[in-house]
Amino acid sequence: MDTGFILPRAASVSDPLRLAVLISGSGSGLKSLLRHQSAGSRMHTTVLVISDRENAGGLQHGIDAGVKTVTVSLPKNIAPIEQRAIHEREIHGLLNAHEVELVILSGYMRILTPWLVGKWKGRILNIHPSLLPDFPGAHAHRDVLSAGAEVTGCTVHLVDEGVDTGPILAQRIVQVRSDDDEESLQERVKKVEHSLYPEIIDLISSGEVSL
Ligand code: GRF
């Protein structure tokens, strides 16, 4: 079946997959990926970090690792539709200029337009802090707690044109505790994210993931 998703090539340690990581915030996921990459022989390497916010704390992790690190802010004083188009064309240009083969969304707080998804379909991954399809959107932990759910977790998926709707590649469960608040839950889920995301990126890079 043609799903429209074109996965990246199978890479090797001597010819690793070239990753770009897109962030908006503290970048703890970026940090854990960079640490994973420097801790052993991997079939992927991060060649570019892009933030949409110039004050994103995570930018420093890219700089510390010696990775090309760029802020691409939304252009100001134009209509939102134009803003998004210009912003994404700039990102697309950077990805191509750095010969990126796989885009890793790691706490990137913008929804990509169908235009950019179409250019990279099958080659954009996201990690979401819930067990999708439950609790999509920007406030997953808050929504989990207010629904009284007993388990939550995280999901790695390919990005499609929807919000947190693309094909699921892996999930991991985290128990919700009765005394959890958003912060404590987020902290425990992030710990699990930080091992799951690099594991799945390893599998994609070695060509072990198919749809
Ligand atoms: C993670 O929980 C991720 O699942 C969500 O945003 C958070 C990013 O955290 N999309 P950080 O910026 O990597 O610390």
Tab-separated table of C-alpha atoms and ligand atoms in Angstrom:
chain	number	residue	atom	x	y	z
A	1	MET	CA	0.000	0.000	0.000
A	2	ASP	CA	1.316	3.450	-0.846
A	3	THR	CA	1.073	5.411	2.391
A	4	GLY	CA	2.889	8.437	0.986
A	5	PHE	CA	5.504	8.055	3.701
A	6	ILE	CA	9.033	7.691	2.348
A	7	LEU	CA	11.284	6.513	5.166
A	8	PRO	CA	14.952	7.482	5.227
A	9	ARG	CA	17.633	5.195	3.777
A	10	ALA	CA	19.258	2.516	5.907
A	11	ALA	CA	22.449	4.121	7.168
A	12	SER	CA	25.665	2.776	8.681
A	13	VAL	CA	28.167	3.869	11.298
A	14	SER	CA	30.565	5.003	8.571
A	15	ASP	CA	27.795	6.842	6.689
A	16	PRO	CA	25.350	7.959	9.383
A	17	LEU	CA	21.905	9.442	8.802
A	18	ARG	CA	22.030	13.234	9.042
A	19	LEU	CA	19.531	14.554	11.593
A	20	ALA	CA	18.088	17.989	12.296
A	21	VAL	CA	16.474	18.477	15.702
A	22	LEU	CA	13.760	21.126	16.013
A	23	ILE	CA	13.130	22.560	19.478
A	24	SER	CA	11.230	25.381	21.162
A	25	GLY	CA	12.127	25.009	24.831
A	26	SER	CA	14.508	23.498	27.340
A	27	GLY	CA	15.736	20.830	24.931
A	28	SER	CA	16.168	18.024	27.445
A	29	GLY	CA	15.256	15.584	24.661
A	30	LEU	CA	17.894	17.111	22.394
A	31	LYS	CA	20.444	16.814	25.180
A	32	SER	CA	19.683	13.130	25.723
A	33	LEU	CA	19.933	12.427	21.978
A	34	LEU	CA	23.277	14.231	21.697
A	35	ARG	CA	24.540	12.298	24.706
A	36	HIS	CA	23.383	9.019	23.161
A	37	GLN	CA	25.162	9.886	19.916
A	38	SER	CA	28.424	10.730	21.646
A	39	ALA	CA	28.299	7.650	23.884
A	40	GLY	CA	28.844	5.054	21.169
A	41	SER	CA	28.978	4.242	17.467
A	42	ARG	CA	25.625	5.277	16.006
A	43	MET	CA	24.139	5.209	12.551
A	44	HIS	CA	22.912	8.794	12.941
A	45	THR	CA	24.446	12.142	13.722
A	46	THR	CA	22.899	15.526	14.511
A	47	VAL	CA	24.078	18.102	11.989
A	48	LEU	CA	21.616	20.900	12.695
A	49	VAL	CA	19.533	22.265	15.577
A	50	ILE	CA	16.742	24.709	14.780
A	51	SER	CA	14.726	26.653	17.331
A	52	ASP	CA	11.764	28.871	16.537
A	53	ARG	CA	12.448	30.843	19.750
A	54	GLU	CA	15.667	32.750	20.237
A	55	ASN	CA	15.556	32.344	24.004
A	56	ALA	CA	15.046	28.560	23.940
A	57	GLY	CA	17.265	27.095	26.661
A	58	GLY	CA	17.916	24.040	24.517
A	59	LEU	CA	19.988	26.026	22.005
A	60	GLN	CA	22.909	25.777	24.396
A	61	HIS	CA	22.931	21.977	24.155
A	62	GLY	CA	23.508	22.226	20.415
A	63	ILE	CA	26.224	24.848	20.863
A	64	ASP	CA	27.942	22.779	23.581
A	65	ALA	CA	27.991	19.767	21.258
A	66	GLY	CA	29.490	21.811	18.427
A	67	VAL	CA	26.414	21.351	16.235
A	68	LYS	CA	25.283	24.102	13.847
A	69	THR	CA	22.526	25.824	15.840
A	70	VAL	CA	20.112	28.308	14.285
A	71	THR	CA	17.078	30.292	15.416
A	72	VAL	CA	14.405	30.733	12.791
A	73	SER	CA	11.865	33.172	14.231
A	74	LEU	CA	8.469	33.826	12.715
A	75	PRO	CA	8.680	36.937	10.535
A	76	LYS	CA	6.810	39.889	12.013
A	77	ASN	CA	4.170	42.316	10.730
A	78	ILE	CA	2.695	40.143	8.008
A	79	ALA	CA	-0.447	38.008	7.743
A	80	PRO	CA	-0.224	34.670	9.624
A	81	ILE	CA	-0.543	32.595	6.466
A	82	GLU	CA	2.428	34.410	4.887
A	83	GLN	CA	4.328	34.207	8.176
A	84	ARG	CA	4.065	30.433	8.289
A	85	ALA	CA	4.931	30.064	4.618
A	86	ILE	CA	8.086	32.185	4.885
A	87	HIS	CA	9.108	30.514	8.153
A	88	GLU	CA	8.764	27.020	6.749
A	89	ARG	CA	10.473	27.873	3.471
A	90	GLU	CA	13.426	29.064	5.528
A	91	ILE	CA	13.466	25.847	7.555
A	92	HIS	CA	13.157	23.721	4.415
A	93	GLY	CA	16.061	25.634	2.870
A	94	LEU	CA	18.245	25.015	5.925
A	95	LEU	CA	17.385	21.319	5.982
A	96	ASN	CA	18.378	20.985	2.350
A	97	ALA	CA	21.498	23.113	2.730
A	98	HIS	CA	22.698	20.805	5.514
A	99	GLU	CA	21.718	17.651	3.602
A	100	VAL	CA	19.404	16.582	6.402
A	101	GLU	CA	17.805	13.156	5.990
A	102	LEU	CA	15.598	12.910	9.083
A	103	VAL	CA	13.874	15.673	11.066
A	104	ILE	CA	13.419	15.111	14.795
A	105	LEU	CA	10.744	17.226	16.479
A	106	SER	CA	11.741	17.405	20.123
A	107	GLY	CA	9.516	19.781	22.036
A	108	TYR	CA	8.916	21.839	18.879
A	109	MET	CA	5.737	23.740	19.668
A	110	ARG	CA	4.585	24.638	16.170
A	111	ILE	CA	2.240	22.628	13.954
A	112	LEU	CA	3.781	22.067	10.545
A	113	THR	CA	1.755	22.997	7.485
A	114	PRO	CA	0.818	20.339	4.910
A	115	TRP	CA	3.379	21.965	2.589
A	116	LEU	CA	6.370	21.147	4.806
A	117	VAL	CA	4.973	17.760	5.826
A	118	GLY	CA	4.536	16.935	2.137
A	119	LYS	CA	8.180	17.735	1.413
A	120	TRP	CA	9.414	15.504	4.266
A	121	LYS	CA	6.689	12.900	4.684
A	122	GLY	CA	8.139	9.777	6.334
A	123	ARG	CA	11.203	11.706	7.374
A	124	ILE	CA	9.764	13.740	10.268
A	125	LEU	CA	9.459	12.140	13.701
A	126	ASN	CA	7.701	13.523	16.755
A	127	ILE	CA	7.571	12.458	20.371
A	128	HIS	CA	4.379	13.220	22.225
A	129	PRO	CA	3.964	12.921	26.006
A	130	SER	CA	0.885	10.683	26.120
A	131	LEU	CA	-0.304	7.347	24.792
A	132	LEU	CA	-1.734	8.527	21.488
A	133	PRO	CA	-4.401	8.622	20.193
A	134	ASP	CA	-5.354	9.639	23.745
A	135	PHE	CA	-4.551	13.160	24.847
A	136	PRO	CA	-3.133	14.834	21.739
A	137	GLY	CA	-2.346	18.548	21.765
A	138	ALA	CA	-0.226	20.930	23.782
A	139	HIS	CA	-1.476	20.102	27.296
A	140	ALA	CA	-1.233	16.331	27.469
A	141	HIS	CA	-0.223	16.037	31.138
A	142	ARG	CA	-2.930	18.458	32.281
A	143	ASP	CA	-5.521	16.561	30.237
A	144	VAL	CA	-4.356	13.168	31.585
A	145	LEU	CA	-4.665	14.400	35.176
A	146	SER	CA	-8.045	16.031	34.705
A	147	ALA	CA	-9.398	12.874	33.036
A	148	GLY	CA	-8.248	10.833	36.054
A	149	ALA	CA	-6.298	8.416	33.844
A	150	GLU	CA	-4.244	5.823	35.718
A	151	VAL	CA	-1.649	5.336	33.020
A	152	THR	CA	-0.005	7.623	30.551
A	153	GLY	CA	3.293	7.479	28.691
A	154	CYS	CA	4.848	8.688	25.483
A	155	THR	CA	4.537	7.997	21.776
A	156	VAL	CA	6.997	8.276	18.905
A	157	HIS	CA	5.236	8.739	15.585
A	158	LEU	CA	5.761	9.848	12.031
A	159	VAL	CA	4.339	13.283	11.370
A	160	ASP	CA	1.435	13.648	8.967
A	161	GLU	CA	-0.829	16.611	8.192
A	162	GLY	CA	-2.837	16.252	11.423
A	163	VAL	CA	-2.016	17.134	15.031
A	164	ASP	CA	-0.324	14.159	16.738
A	165	THR	CA	-2.028	11.761	14.313
A	166	GLY	CA	0.701	10.136	12.193
A	167	PRO	CA	1.586	6.418	12.213
A	168	ILE	CA	2.734	5.273	15.659
A	169	LEU	CA	6.180	3.659	15.794
A	170	ALA	CA	6.558	3.037	19.536
A	171	GLN	CA	4.958	3.739	22.870
A	172	ARG	CA	6.005	3.354	26.468
A	173	ILE	CA	3.804	3.380	29.554
A	174	VAL	CA	4.195	5.489	32.713
A	175	GLN	CA	1.941	4.998	35.746
A	176	VAL	CA	0.101	8.069	37.009
A	177	ARG	CA	0.433	8.474	40.787
A	178	SER	CA	-2.352	9.800	42.977
A	179	ASP	CA	-0.161	12.689	44.154
A	180	ASP	CA	1.082	13.642	40.668
A	181	ASP	CA	0.841	17.190	39.443
A	182	GLU	CA	1.685	18.319	35.901
A	183	GLU	CA	5.292	18.911	36.795
A	184	SER	CA	5.992	15.575	38.485
A	185	LEU	CA	4.220	13.688	35.703
A	186	GLN	CA	6.097	15.561	33.024
A	187	GLU	CA	9.386	14.804	34.731
A	188	ARG	CA	8.734	11.052	34.888
A	189	VAL	CA	7.428	10.897	31.311
A	190	LYS	CA	10.453	12.831	30.043
A	191	LYS	CA	12.809	10.293	31.612
A	192	VAL	CA	11.129	7.572	29.562
A	193	GLU	CA	11.106	9.750	26.435
A	194	HIS	CA	14.838	10.214	26.767
A	195	SER	CA	15.488	6.516	26.322
A	196	LEU	CA	12.662	5.710	23.885
A	197	TYR	CA	13.395	8.404	21.281
A	198	PRO	CA	17.079	7.486	20.748
A	199	GLU	CA	16.133	3.791	20.581
A	200	ILE	CA	13.643	4.390	17.786
A	201	ILE	CA	16.032	6.683	15.945
A	202	ASP	CA	18.600	3.848	16.125
A	203	LEU	CA	16.064	1.461	14.574
A	204	ILE	CA	15.042	3.849	11.795
A	205	SER	CA	18.675	4.569	10.979
A	206	SER	CA	19.507	0.894	10.643
A	207	GLY	CA	16.523	0.362	8.348
A	208	GLU	CA	14.658	-1.835	10.833
A	209	VAL	CA	11.431	0.177	10.728
A	210	SER	CA	8.918	-0.403	7.973
A	211	LEU	CA	5.322	0.708	7.555
B	1	GRF	C1	8.583	16.656	25.765
B	1	GRF	O1	7.802	16.154	26.817
B	1	GRF	C2	7.974	16.290	24.440
B	1	GRF	O2	7.316	15.084	24.455
B	1	GRF	C3	6.982	17.392	24.217
B	1	GRF	O3	7.632	18.554	24.706
B	1	GRF	C4	8.554	18.180	25.728
B	1	GRF	C5	9.863	18.776	25.352
B	1	GRF	O4	10.753	18.848	26.404
B	1	GRF	N1	6.580	17.460	22.845
B	1	GRF	P1	12.236	19.368	26.194
B	1	GRF	O5	12.180	20.743	25.560
B	1	GRF	O6	12.964	18.363	25.339
B	1	GRF	O7	12.808	19.424	27.593
